[in-house]
């Protein structure tokens, strides 16, 4: 399904942060770039349904033409990756992945099979019983992505998920995340201040720090 942002406007204390309209097609990756404070992460929070109440926002979020703007976050079926993997420390790697499974996967055997399949897909086969604390940064990032994909999201939001990885891992994870987004046909919105992230994504780039941002952006 496509993800459309229709006349989104976000302000704080009466000061406008951004105005944006765009449509992201299935499997397309659109990058939003801008300095800190330009509203990049705030935009993702509005799309995801967890914008802090101190912000003023208007405009519609639509999936394939269906307005989901008023839905609670958990009913929007949007996956999001942050700078930190945010794995649950009290759960095993397998437990973290099982947490992401939808309710349509019923029965212990079926759920275990889905988890093992996901681990194989990220080259972490037989890691189900491992403590997340024993994983490397790249391994944690792969588990976080696999957990999001197991939730069968309608769209993927990326909030600078590569910024805390070293250079070698960053290249590897960019390819892994972008390949999975395209393979799963997910409309994907990446926010970053890193030109290399934007170039690796290979799609449209919307720059919030350009003079044109004094007017509403359409892309």
XYZ file of N, CA, C and O in Angstrom:
876
model
N 0.840 -1.192 0.000
C 0.000 0.000 0.000
C 0.880 1.250 0.000
O 1.965 1.252 0.558
N 0.410 2.292 -0.636
C 1.129 3.560 -0.621
C 0.877 4.299 0.695
O -0.132 4.079 1.365
N 1.808 5.164 1.061
C 1.676 6.036 2.231
C 1.625 7.471 1.727
O 2.548 7.923 1.042
N 0.545 8.176 2.056
C 0.401 9.568 1.619
C 0.346 10.495 2.822
O -0.359 10.227 3.796
N 1.081 11.577 2.724
C 1.062 12.635 3.732
C 0.405 13.841 3.077
O 0.957 14.430 2.136
N -0.767 14.173 3.547
C -1.589 15.197 2.911
C -1.601 16.475 3.753
O -2.227 16.524 4.810
N -0.878 17.482 3.263
C -0.856 18.805 3.901
C -0.520 18.717 5.390
O -1.185 19.326 6.229
N 0.527 17.970 5.710
C 0.975 17.868 7.102
C 1.608 19.192 7.532
O 2.471 19.743 6.836
N 1.163 19.696 8.652
C 1.758 20.921 9.219
C 2.003 20.687 10.695
O 1.097 20.274 11.425
N 3.228 20.943 11.140
C 3.581 20.748 12.553
C 4.222 22.027 13.082
O 5.103 22.622 12.431
N 3.769 22.450 14.261
C 4.294 23.662 14.882
C 4.536 23.399 16.363
O 3.992 22.456 16.950
N 5.354 24.246 16.961
C 5.633 24.165 18.399
C 5.630 25.576 18.965
O 6.404 26.434 18.510
N 4.747 25.817 19.933
C 4.656 27.146 20.511
C 4.305 28.208 19.497
O 4.769 29.351 19.590
N 3.508 27.843 18.512
C 3.107 28.790 17.482
C 4.109 28.959 16.357
O 3.814 29.599 15.343
N 5.298 28.346 16.473
C 6.321 28.449 15.435
C 6.276 27.214 14.545
O 6.383 26.093 15.025
N 6.097 27.450 13.249
C 6.002 26.338 12.324
C 7.341 25.616 12.186
O 8.386 26.242 12.023
N 7.283 24.280 12.273
C 8.482 23.471 12.054
C 8.566 22.996 10.610
O 9.629 23.036 9.998
N 7.433 22.508 10.092
C 7.448 22.031 8.708
C 6.042 21.947 8.156
O 5.062 21.877 8.901
N 5.970 21.963 6.825
C 4.747 21.670 6.092
C 5.146 20.752 4.945
O 6.143 20.994 4.263
N 4.381 19.682 4.749
C 4.807 18.682 3.779
C 3.629 17.906 3.214
O 2.713 17.535 3.943
N 3.673 17.673 1.915
C 2.753 16.751 1.255
C 3.575 15.854 0.343
O 4.422 16.346 -0.411
N 3.361 14.548 0.436
C 4.037 13.625 -0.476
C 3.372 12.264 -0.413
O 2.660 11.953 0.544
N 3.607 11.463 -1.440
C 3.130 10.089 -1.488
C 4.320 9.169 -1.717
O 5.149 9.436 -2.591
N 4.391 8.112 -0.924
C 5.473 7.138 -1.025
C 4.859 5.827 -1.492
O 3.964 5.278 -0.836
N 5.331 5.328 -2.608
C 4.773 4.121 -3.193
C 5.335 2.862 -2.520
O 6.376 2.914 -1.862
N 4.673 1.713 -2.677
C 5.182 0.465 -2.097
C 6.612 0.168 -2.563
O 6.906 0.228 -3.760
N 7.495 -0.111 -1.616
C 8.887 -0.408 -1.937
C 9.747 0.805 -2.215
O 10.953 0.673 -2.452
N 9.162 1.994 -2.175
C 9.927 3.226 -2.413
C 10.490 3.746 -1.095
O 9.847 3.653 -0.045
N 11.702 4.310 -1.148
C 12.329 4.900 0.033
C 12.517 6.391 -0.215
O 13.209 6.795 -1.160
N 11.883 7.203 0.590
C 12.017 8.655 0.517
C 12.803 9.121 1.738
O 12.538 8.689 2.863
N 13.765 9.984 1.501
C 14.615 10.492 2.585
C 14.283 11.944 2.882
O 14.147 12.766 1.972
N 14.138 12.251 4.162
C 13.982 13.634 4.609
C 15.236 14.030 5.355
O 15.638 13.367 6.318
N 15.882 15.087 4.886
C 17.117 15.554 5.498
C 16.909 16.936 6.116
O 16.094 17.726 5.642
N 17.666 17.193 7.157
C 17.586 18.493 7.809
C 18.371 18.478 9.101
O 18.641 17.406 9.659
N 18.746 19.643 9.604
C 19.506 19.721 10.848
C 18.644 19.399 12.052
O 17.417 19.287 11.951
N 19.284 19.246 13.199
C 18.548 19.024 14.438
C 17.571 20.177 14.666
O 17.919 21.349 14.458
N 16.355 19.841 15.087
C 15.360 20.861 15.354
C 14.504 21.235 14.157
O 13.606 22.075 14.277
N 14.758 20.596 13.005
C 13.988 20.936 11.806
C 12.661 20.195 11.737
O 11.846 20.462 10.849
N 12.443 19.236 12.656
C 11.154 18.555 12.714
C 11.130 17.174 12.094
O 10.060 16.580 11.935
N 12.304 16.611 11.775
C 12.349 15.300 11.107
C 11.723 14.204 11.962
O 10.808 13.501 11.532
N 12.223 14.052 13.183
C 11.706 12.991 14.057
C 10.274 13.295 14.510
O 9.475 12.372 14.733
N 9.958 14.571 14.632
C 8.596 14.964 15.005
C 7.604 14.532 13.935
O 6.486 14.089 14.241
N 8.003 14.639 12.680
C 7.153 14.185 11.582
C 6.879 12.685 11.696
O 5.737 12.238 11.539
N 7.913 11.901 11.993
C 7.723 10.461 12.148
C 6.771 10.159 13.305
O 5.946 9.243 13.222
N 6.893 10.919 14.382
C 6.000 10.714 15.525
C 4.549 10.988 15.144
O 3.630 10.278 15.585
N 4.327 11.991 14.314
C 2.957 12.293 13.876
C 2.418 11.175 12.987
O 1.278 10.724 13.145
N 3.250 10.701 12.072
C 2.823 9.618 11.184
C 2.536 8.354 11.993
O 1.564 7.638 11.738
N 3.392 8.084 12.986
C 3.240 6.872 13.788
C 2.138 6.938 14.828
O 1.754 5.908 15.385
N 1.657 8.143 15.123
C 0.560 8.275 16.078
C 0.999 8.472 17.510
O 0.213 8.239 18.434
N 2.250 8.907 17.721
C 2.717 9.119 19.098
C 3.366 10.495 19.271
O 4.313 10.658 20.038
N 2.826 11.487 18.587
C 3.338 12.847 18.712
C 3.046 13.398 20.103
O 1.935 13.268 20.620
N 4.041 14.020 20.727
C 3.870 14.600 22.060
C 2.823 15.713 22.026
O 2.721 16.450 21.037
N 2.044 15.852 23.106
C 0.903 16.786 23.092
C 1.296 18.258 22.988
O 0.446 19.081 22.631
N 2.562 18.606 23.268
C 2.941 20.021 23.180
C 3.057 20.516 21.739
O 3.118 21.734 21.493
N 3.060 19.608 20.780
C 3.134 20.010 19.376
C 1.727 20.231 18.822
O 0.771 19.571 19.221
N 1.621 21.169 17.888
C 0.371 21.408 17.182
C 0.531 20.818 15.785
O 1.502 21.137 15.099
N -0.393 19.963 15.379
C -0.252 19.299 14.082
C -1.597 19.194 13.385
O -2.646 19.080 14.015
N -1.533 19.226 12.054
C -2.724 19.036 11.236
C -2.301 18.336 9.950
O -1.113 18.195 9.656
N -3.290 17.900 9.185
C -3.003 17.159 7.962
C -3.319 15.689 8.137
O -3.501 15.206 9.257
N -3.368 14.976 7.021
C -3.816 13.589 7.053
C -2.697 12.612 6.707
O -1.845 12.894 5.886
N -2.769 11.431 7.357
C -1.913 10.293 7.041
C -2.813 9.232 6.423
O -3.797 8.815 7.038
N -2.473 8.810 5.199
C -3.337 7.871 4.493
C -2.554 6.659 3.994
O -1.441 6.792 3.493
N -3.159 5.478 4.142
C -2.631 4.259 3.548
C -3.541 3.875 2.391
O -4.703 3.529 2.589
N -2.980 3.967 1.184
C -3.726 3.608 -0.023
C -5.077 4.310 -0.048
O -6.112 3.713 -0.385
N -5.071 5.574 0.371
C -6.280 6.391 0.340
C -7.125 6.347 1.595
O -8.059 7.138 1.739
N -6.812 5.442 2.521
C -7.601 5.335 3.756
C -6.975 6.200 4.851
O -5.800 6.048 5.180
N -7.770 7.085 5.416
C -7.294 8.019 6.436
C -7.122 7.307 7.777
O -8.075 6.767 8.336
N -5.884 7.301 8.295
C -5.613 6.663 9.593
C -5.173 7.688 10.637
O -4.707 7.320 11.712
N -5.343 8.963 10.335
C -4.813 10.034 11.188
C -5.315 9.948 12.623
O -4.573 10.261 13.570
N -6.558 9.543 12.816
C -7.136 9.520 14.161
C -6.973 8.172 14.858
O -7.401 8.016 16.009
N -6.377 7.211 14.205
C -6.205 5.895 14.828
C -5.093 5.928 15.874
O -4.105 6.654 15.744
N -5.251 5.106 16.908
C -4.188 4.950 17.890
C -2.969 4.332 17.228
O -3.068 3.623 16.225
N -1.800 4.566 17.813
C -0.541 4.108 17.215
C -0.554 2.616 16.909
O -0.135 2.183 15.828
N -1.047 1.808 17.853
C -0.986 0.358 17.682
C -1.934 -0.144 16.597
O -1.833 -1.302 16.161
N -2.852 0.698 16.143
C -3.796 0.293 15.106
C -3.384 0.775 13.713
O -4.075 0.516 12.733
N -2.258 1.465 13.640
C -1.807 1.979 12.343
C -0.929 0.976 11.593
O -0.699 1.109 10.398
N -0.373 0.004 12.320
C 0.483 -1.022 11.712
C 1.669 -0.402 10.972
O 1.956 -0.752 9.822
N 2.332 0.514 11.649
C 3.522 1.153 11.101
C 4.743 0.662 11.880
O 4.757 0.695 13.105
N 5.758 0.209 11.164
C 6.996 -0.214 11.806
C 7.968 0.947 11.894
O 8.011 1.794 10.995
N 8.734 1.001 12.968
C 9.704 2.085 13.127
C 10.997 1.564 13.729
O 10.977 0.736 14.649
N 12.098 2.039 13.177
C 13.429 1.739 13.710
C 14.061 3.037 14.177
O 14.097 4.027 13.438
N 14.567 3.014 15.417
C 15.204 4.189 16.005
C 16.726 4.056 15.960
O 17.264 3.064 15.458
N 17.416 5.048 16.510
C 18.879 5.001 16.591
C 19.340 3.808 17.423
O 20.343 3.176 17.109
N 18.625 3.510 18.493
C 18.951 2.365 19.354
C 18.022 1.205 19.019
O 16.838 1.413 18.727
N 18.517 -0.039 19.086
C 17.683 -1.198 18.745
C 16.488 -1.395 19.668
O 15.465 -1.946 19.261
N 16.609 -0.954 20.944
C 15.512 -1.047 21.915
C 14.994 -2.476 22.079
O 13.787 -2.712 22.141
N 15.921 -3.432 22.170
C 15.532 -4.811 22.448
C 15.189 -4.942 23.922
O 15.790 -4.275 24.773
N 14.233 -5.802 24.249
C 13.838 -6.000 25.641
C 14.927 -6.807 26.356
O 15.178 -7.962 25.988
N 15.552 -6.246 27.401
C 16.677 -6.928 28.048
C 16.265 -8.174 28.834
O 17.089 -9.050 29.086
N 14.982 -8.247 29.243
C 14.520 -9.383 30.038
C 14.055 -10.543 29.161
O 13.628 -11.570 29.684
N 14.124 -10.382 27.840
C 13.723 -11.435 26.913
C 14.930 -11.939 26.138
O 15.876 -11.183 25.880
N 14.878 -13.186 25.729
C 15.898 -13.728 24.841
C 15.746 -13.108 23.452
O 14.768 -12.392 23.180
N 16.705 -13.387 22.583
C 16.587 -12.916 21.203
C 15.307 -13.468 20.582
O 14.539 -12.730 19.948
N 15.050 -14.752 20.787
C 13.826 -15.346 20.266
C 12.581 -14.728 20.860
O 11.578 -14.532 20.165
N 12.625 -14.417 22.141
C 11.493 -13.776 22.795
C 11.212 -12.397 22.225
O 10.052 -12.010 22.052
N 12.274 -11.654 21.922
C 12.109 -10.344 21.298
C 11.415 -10.463 19.952
O 10.513 -9.681 19.628
N 11.830 -11.455 19.163
C 11.223 -11.633 17.847
C 9.771 -12.101 17.974
O 8.893 -11.634 17.236
N 9.518 -13.008 18.905
C 8.157 -13.503 19.098
C 7.217 -12.378 19.503
O 6.026 -12.381 19.152
N 7.745 -11.386 20.232
C 6.933 -10.244 20.647
C 6.387 -9.497 19.435
O 5.290 -8.932 19.485
N 7.155 -9.490 18.343
C 6.731 -8.765 17.157
C 5.701 -9.486 16.310
O 5.080 -8.877 15.434
N 5.500 -10.782 16.548
C 4.578 -11.557 15.724
C 3.139 -11.069 15.863
O 2.706 -10.680 16.947
N 2.404 -11.120 14.771
C 1.000 -10.731 14.811
C 0.170 -11.840 15.452
O 0.589 -13.004 15.528
N -1.021 -11.499 15.874
C -1.909 -12.471 16.522
C -2.414 -13.531 15.558
O -2.962 -14.549 15.978
N -2.210 -13.301 14.258
C -2.659 -14.286 13.271
C -1.789 -15.537 13.275
O -2.198 -16.578 12.758
N -0.576 -15.423 13.839
C 0.311 -16.586 13.942
C -0.007 -17.277 15.262
O 0.386 -16.810 16.333
N -0.711 -18.383 15.208
C -1.212 -19.033 16.424
C -0.486 -20.362 16.660
O -0.111 -21.054 15.729
N -0.312 -20.676 17.945
C 0.299 -21.943 18.314
C 1.804 -21.809 18.506
O 2.475 -21.114 17.753
N 2.319 -22.485 19.540
C 3.735 -22.374 19.874
C 4.625 -22.829 18.723
O 5.652 -22.202 18.425
N 4.249 -23.899 18.064
C 5.076 -24.441 16.992
C 5.164 -23.471 15.815
O 6.247 -23.238 15.258
N 4.021 -22.910 15.437
C 3.990 -21.972 14.312
C 4.786 -20.707 14.633
O 5.522 -20.186 13.787
N 4.651 -20.221 15.869
C 5.370 -19.009 16.259
C 6.879 -19.269 16.317
O 7.680 -18.438 15.885
N 7.254 -20.432 16.835
C 8.665 -20.783 16.887
C 9.252 -20.903 15.485
O 10.389 -20.456 15.230
N 8.481 -21.461 14.573
C 8.949 -21.605 13.194
C 9.173 -20.240 12.542
O 10.161 -20.033 11.819
N 8.262 -19.292 12.810
C 8.408 -17.940 12.267
C 9.656 -17.256 12.816
O 10.392 -16.588 12.085
N 9.902 -17.424 14.106
C 11.087 -16.828 14.740
C 12.352 -17.421 14.140
O 13.296 -16.697 13.792
N 12.394 -18.733 14.002
C 13.585 -19.387 13.456
C 13.829 -18.996 12.000
O 14.980 -18.841 11.571
N 12.744 -18.836 11.268
C 12.865 -18.396 9.880
C 13.450 -16.989 9.801
O 14.305 -16.695 8.955
N 12.989 -16.113 10.709
C 13.498 -14.746 10.740
C 14.973 -14.717 11.123
O 15.765 -13.943 10.559
N 15.367 -15.540 12.083
C 16.773 -15.605 12.489
C 17.655 -16.094 11.349
O 18.766 -15.583 11.137
N 17.184 -17.068 10.613
C 17.941 -17.569 9.463
C 18.103 -16.475 8.417
O 19.170 -16.325 7.800
N 17.052 -15.678 8.232
C 17.062 -14.609 7.234
C 18.095 -13.537 7.560
O 18.628 -12.877 6.656
N 18.398 -13.333 8.852
C 19.376 -12.308 9.238
C 20.712 -12.928 9.652
O 21.531 -12.287 10.313
N 20.913 -14.192 9.243
C 22.182 -14.896 9.504
C 22.486 -15.032 10.993
O 23.648 -14.940 11.416
N 21.436 -15.242 11.795
C 21.618 -15.463 13.233
C 20.905 -16.753 13.653
O 20.319 -16.834 14.728
N 20.995 -17.755 12.798
C 20.370 -19.032 13.095
C 20.939 -19.601 14.395
O 22.129 -19.456 14.692
N 20.082 -20.215 15.207
C 20.451 -20.793 16.511
C 20.765 -19.742 17.575
O 21.379 -20.059 18.594
N 20.339 -18.506 17.354
C 20.554 -17.434 18.336
C 19.315 -17.208 19.203
O 19.303 -16.295 20.027
N 18.277 -18.023 19.047
C 17.009 -17.755 19.729
C 17.152 -17.658 21.242
O 16.504 -16.826 21.886
N 18.010 -18.478 21.835
C 18.134 -18.506 23.293
C 19.126 -17.476 23.826
O 19.260 -17.324 25.046
N 19.787 -16.757 22.952
C 20.824 -15.825 23.386
C 20.239 -14.622 24.117
O 19.143 -14.148 23.829
N 21.012 -14.110 25.077
C 20.692 -12.861 25.760
C 21.050 -11.708 24.806
O 22.166 -11.676 24.278
N 20.147 -10.754 24.571
C 20.469 -9.636 23.677
C 21.739 -8.886 24.074
O 22.411 -8.320 23.212
N 22.066 -8.890 25.368
C 23.264 -8.182 25.834
C 24.547 -8.778 25.273
O 25.592 -8.113 25.253
N 24.492 -10.025 24.810
C 25.691 -10.685 24.280
C 25.878 -10.430 22.785
O 26.873 -10.873 22.202
N 24.967 -9.714 22.152
C 25.053 -9.464 20.718
C 25.906 -8.241 20.414
O 25.997 -7.308 21.215
N 26.478 -8.220 19.232
C 27.202 -7.034 18.765
C 26.190 -5.979 18.328
O 24.988 -6.252 18.197
N 26.692 -4.768 18.073
C 25.799 -3.699 17.640
C 25.076 -4.031 16.353
O 23.872 -3.774 16.215
N 25.794 -4.624 15.403
C 25.168 -4.990 14.140
C 24.145 -6.090 14.295
O 23.091 -6.072 13.649
N 24.428 -7.052 15.169
C 23.479 -8.135 15.415
C 22.206 -7.607 16.068
O 21.092 -8.000 15.704
N 22.358 -6.704 17.020
C 21.185 -6.112 17.668
C 20.331 -5.361 16.648
O 19.090 -5.435 16.677
N 20.988 -4.623 15.750
C 20.259 -3.864 14.739
C 19.480 -4.792 13.817
O 18.336 -4.503 13.438
N 20.076 -5.934 13.459
C 19.389 -6.891 12.592
C 18.186 -7.517 13.303
O 17.126 -7.716 12.700
N 18.332 -7.817 14.587
C 17.222 -8.374 15.351
C 16.084 -7.349 15.449
O 14.906 -7.696 15.309
N 16.438 -6.081 15.669
C 15.414 -5.039 15.758
C 14.632 -4.933 14.452
O 13.400 -4.800 14.454
N 15.339 -5.003 13.320
C 14.665 -4.944 12.029
C 13.772 -6.163 11.834
O 12.620 -6.043 11.395
N 14.283 -7.353 12.160
C 13.498 -8.575 11.998
C 12.227 -8.518 12.840
O 11.153 -8.949 12.399
N 12.328 -7.968 14.056
C 11.150 -7.855 14.926
C 10.098 -6.944 14.289
O 8.899 -7.253 14.316
N 10.546 -5.846 13.699
C 9.610 -4.939 13.029
C 8.927 -5.639 11.862
O 7.707 -5.554 11.690
N 9.693 -6.359 11.044
C 9.120 -7.010 9.871
C 8.150 -8.124 10.254
O 7.167 -8.370 9.548
N 8.406 -8.813 11.372
C 7.498 -9.863 11.826
C 6.135 -9.306 12.223
O 5.149 -10.041 12.251
N 6.072 -8.029 12.531
C 4.794 -7.403 12.890
C 3.945 -7.081 11.659
O 2.837 -6.564 11.785
N 4.498 -7.386 10.458
C 3.798 -7.176 9.193
C 3.287 -5.741 9.050
O 2.092 -5.492 8.865
N 4.198 -4.761 9.103
C 3.780 -3.358 9.021
C 3.307 -2.980 7.622
O 3.657 -3.632 6.627
N 2.511 -1.911 7.555
C 2.061 -1.368 6.271
C 3.064 -0.367 5.718
O 3.049 -0.059 4.524
N 3.914 0.156 6.589
C 4.922 1.141 6.188
C 6.069 1.070 7.186
O 5.928 0.531 8.293
N 7.213 1.625 6.777
C 8.403 1.588 7.627
C 8.948 2.997 7.800
O 9.158 3.722 6.815
N 9.167 3.389 9.048
C 9.754 4.686 9.383
C 11.140 4.451 9.965
O 11.312 3.613 10.856
N 12.133 5.184 9.477
C 13.520 5.000 9.901
C 14.043 6.300 10.497
O 14.227 7.294 9.787
N 14.255 6.296 11.811
C 14.703 7.501 12.516
C 16.207 7.405 12.788
O 16.636 7.008 13.858
N 17.003 7.727 11.772
C 18.468 7.676 11.846
C 18.965 6.362 12.463
O 19.773 6.378 13.392
N 18.518 5.207 11.943
C 18.851 3.939 12.587
C 20.301 3.500 12.416
O 20.730 2.540 13.049
N 21.055 4.189 11.547
C 22.442 3.782 11.294
C 23.464 4.668 12.004
O 24.660 4.416 11.936
N 22.999 5.709 12.685
C 23.904 6.750 13.174
C 24.861 6.279 14.267
O 25.924 6.855 14.447
N 24.506 5.226 14.997
C 25.357 4.769 16.093
C 26.206 3.550 15.728
O 26.858 2.971 16.594
N 26.188 3.162 14.451
C 26.991 2.032 13.996
C 28.308 2.535 13.422
O 28.379 3.643 12.875
N 29.359 1.715 13.533
C 30.627 2.127 12.922
C 30.504 2.038 11.403
O 29.548 1.482 10.856
N 31.493 2.584 10.688
C 31.386 2.767 9.246
C 31.105 1.460 8.508
O 30.246 1.407 7.618
N 31.825 0.391 8.846
C 31.633 -0.887 8.164
C 30.246 -1.445 8.374
O 29.585 -1.885 7.424
N 29.785 -1.422 9.609
C 28.449 -1.932 9.923
C 27.363 -1.060 9.301
O 26.310 -1.551 8.898
N 27.639 0.239 9.226
C 26.647 1.162 8.680
C 26.316 0.803 7.235
O 25.151 0.723 6.847
N 27.352 0.544 6.424
C 27.130 0.169 5.028
C 26.337 -1.137 4.937
O 25.420 -1.269 4.130
N 26.701 -2.101 5.773
C 26.042 -3.403 5.771
C 24.577 -3.279 6.152
O 23.698 -3.868 5.513
N 24.299 -2.493 7.198
C 22.925 -2.362 7.672
C 22.069 -1.533 6.718
O 20.873 -1.799 6.557
N 22.662 -0.522 6.088
C 21.894 0.226 5.091
C 21.371 -0.722 4.020
O 20.185 -0.709 3.681
N 22.270 -1.538 3.482
C 21.867 -2.466 2.422
C 20.811 -3.440 2.930
O 19.811 -3.707 2.240
N 21.024 -3.957 4.143
C 20.097 -4.938 4.703
C 18.703 -4.332 4.886
O 17.696 -4.926 4.475
N 18.639 -3.160 5.474
C 17.342 -2.516 5.735
C 16.645 -2.127 4.441
O 15.455 -2.408 4.239
N 17.378 -1.479 3.530
C 16.755 -1.019 2.292
C 16.324 -2.193 1.415
O 15.260 -2.142 0.784
N 17.131 -3.239 1.375
C 16.746 -4.427 0.595
C 15.466 -5.047 1.129
O 14.577 -5.437 0.364
N 15.370 -5.158 2.462
C 14.176 -5.754 3.061
C 12.945 -4.880 2.825
O 11.843 -5.384 2.600
N 13.121 -3.570 2.905
C 11.991 -2.660 2.671
C 11.458 -2.834 1.255
O 10.235 -2.906 1.038
N 12.360 -2.919 0.288
C 11.923 -3.087 -1.110
C 11.317 -4.468 -1.325
O 10.293 -4.613 -2.003
N 11.960 -5.501 -0.766
C 11.475 -6.868 -0.929
C 10.070 -7.028 -0.369
O 9.231 -7.729 -0.946
N 9.793 -6.364 0.760
C 8.488 -6.455 1.401
C 7.484 -5.437 0.853
O 6.343 -5.385 1.317
N 7.916 -4.621 -0.112
C 7.009 -3.652 -0.716
C 6.518 -2.596 0.253
O 5.372 -2.140 0.156
N 7.384 -2.182 1.172
C 6.974 -1.220 2.198
C 7.292 0.217 1.766
O 8.446 0.529 1.444
N 6.313 1.120 1.773
C 6.636 2.532 1.616
C 7.471 2.942 2.829
O 7.070 2.716 3.976
N 8.635 3.519 2.573
C 9.603 3.747 3.646
C 10.026 5.207 3.683
O 10.362 5.800 2.655
N 10.011 5.777 4.894
C 10.432 7.160 5.090
C 11.635 7.171 6.024
O 11.548 6.726 7.172
N 12.761 7.655 5.519
C 14.007 7.743 6.282
C 14.277 9.193 6.635
O 14.240 10.065 5.765
N 14.537 9.480 7.908
C 15.001 10.816 8.285
C 16.456 10.710 8.738
O 16.827 9.783 9.454
N 17.272 11.644 8.272
C 18.698 11.589 8.555
C 19.329 12.944 8.286
O 18.736 13.803 7.629
N 20.532 13.135 8.803
C 21.332 14.306 8.425
C 22.585 13.854 7.681
O 23.460 14.654 7.382
N 22.663 12.544 7.367
C 23.835 11.934 6.751
C 23.601 11.761 5.248
O 22.722 11.010 4.825
N 24.410 12.442 4.428
C 24.276 12.357 2.976
C 24.474 10.925 2.476
O 23.860 10.506 1.506
N 25.346 10.157 3.147
C 25.593 8.788 2.710
C 24.353 7.911 2.895
O 24.086 7.027 2.089
N 23.595 8.159 3.971
C 22.323 7.452 4.158
C 21.393 7.727 2.982
O 20.785 6.816 2.412
N 21.280 9.002 2.642
C 20.373 9.401 1.569
C 20.800 8.804 0.232
O 19.963 8.317 -0.538
N 22.098 8.828 -0.047
C 22.591 8.283 -1.308
C 22.360 6.771 -1.382
O 21.997 6.228 -2.430
N 22.563 6.082 -0.253
C 22.367 4.628 -0.221
C 20.901 4.262 -0.409
O 20.584 3.229 -1.004
N 19.997 5.106 0.081
C 18.567 4.837 -0.073
C 18.151 4.883 -1.531
O 17.269 4.138 -1.965
N 18.783 5.772 -2.292
C 18.586 5.794 -3.735
C 17.259 6.334 -4.219
O 16.899 6.153 -5.378
N 16.518 7.003 -3.365
C 15.215 7.531 -3.766
C 15.179 9.050 -3.714
O 16.209 9.722 -3.685
N 13.960 9.588 -3.659
C 13.804 11.042 -3.565
C 14.343 11.565 -2.242
O 14.279 10.874 -1.224
N 14.854 12.790 -2.276
C 15.363 13.444 -1.068
C 14.618 14.762 -0.877
O 14.549 15.587 -1.799
N 14.043 14.943 0.309
C 13.375 16.191 0.670
C 14.239 16.873 1.717
O 14.525 16.292 2.763
N 14.659 18.100 1.432
C 15.570 18.822 2.333
C 14.807 19.916 3.078
O 14.327 20.869 2.464
N 14.732 19.760 4.388
C 13.994 20.723 5.199
C 14.780 22.000 5.452
O 14.222 22.986 5.900
N 16.091 21.966 5.178
C 16.917 23.136 5.476
C 17.131 24.032 4.272
O 17.891 24.984 4.326
N 16.453 23.739 3.157
C 16.601 24.569 1.975
C 15.681 25.793 2.063
O 14.665 25.771 2.753
N 16.010 26.879 1.355
C 15.147 28.062 1.376
C 13.711 27.772 0.988
O 12.785 28.415 1.459
N 13.501 26.755 0.137
C 12.142 26.443 -0.310
C 11.247 25.985 0.820
O 10.032 25.982 0.699
N 11.850 25.618 1.947
C 11.036 25.137 3.058
C 10.280 26.249 3.753
O 9.514 26.003 4.660
N 10.532 27.496 3.329
C 9.712 28.577 3.854
C 8.293 28.502 3.305
O 7.390 29.161 3.798
N 8.110 27.693 2.263
C 6.793 27.415 1.712
C 6.517 25.928 1.889
O 7.432 25.139 2.035
N 5.245 25.519 1.828
C 4.939 24.093 1.946
C 5.663 23.279 0.872
O 5.783 23.712 -0.268
N 6.143 22.072 1.265
C 6.855 21.194 0.333
C 5.895 20.154 -0.192
O 5.148 19.541 0.559
N 5.946 19.927 -1.482
C 5.244 18.796 -2.093
C 6.269 17.965 -2.827
O 7.135 18.516 -3.513
N 6.178 16.647 -2.646
C 7.172 15.789 -3.293
C 6.529 14.471 -3.700
O 5.575 14.039 -3.108
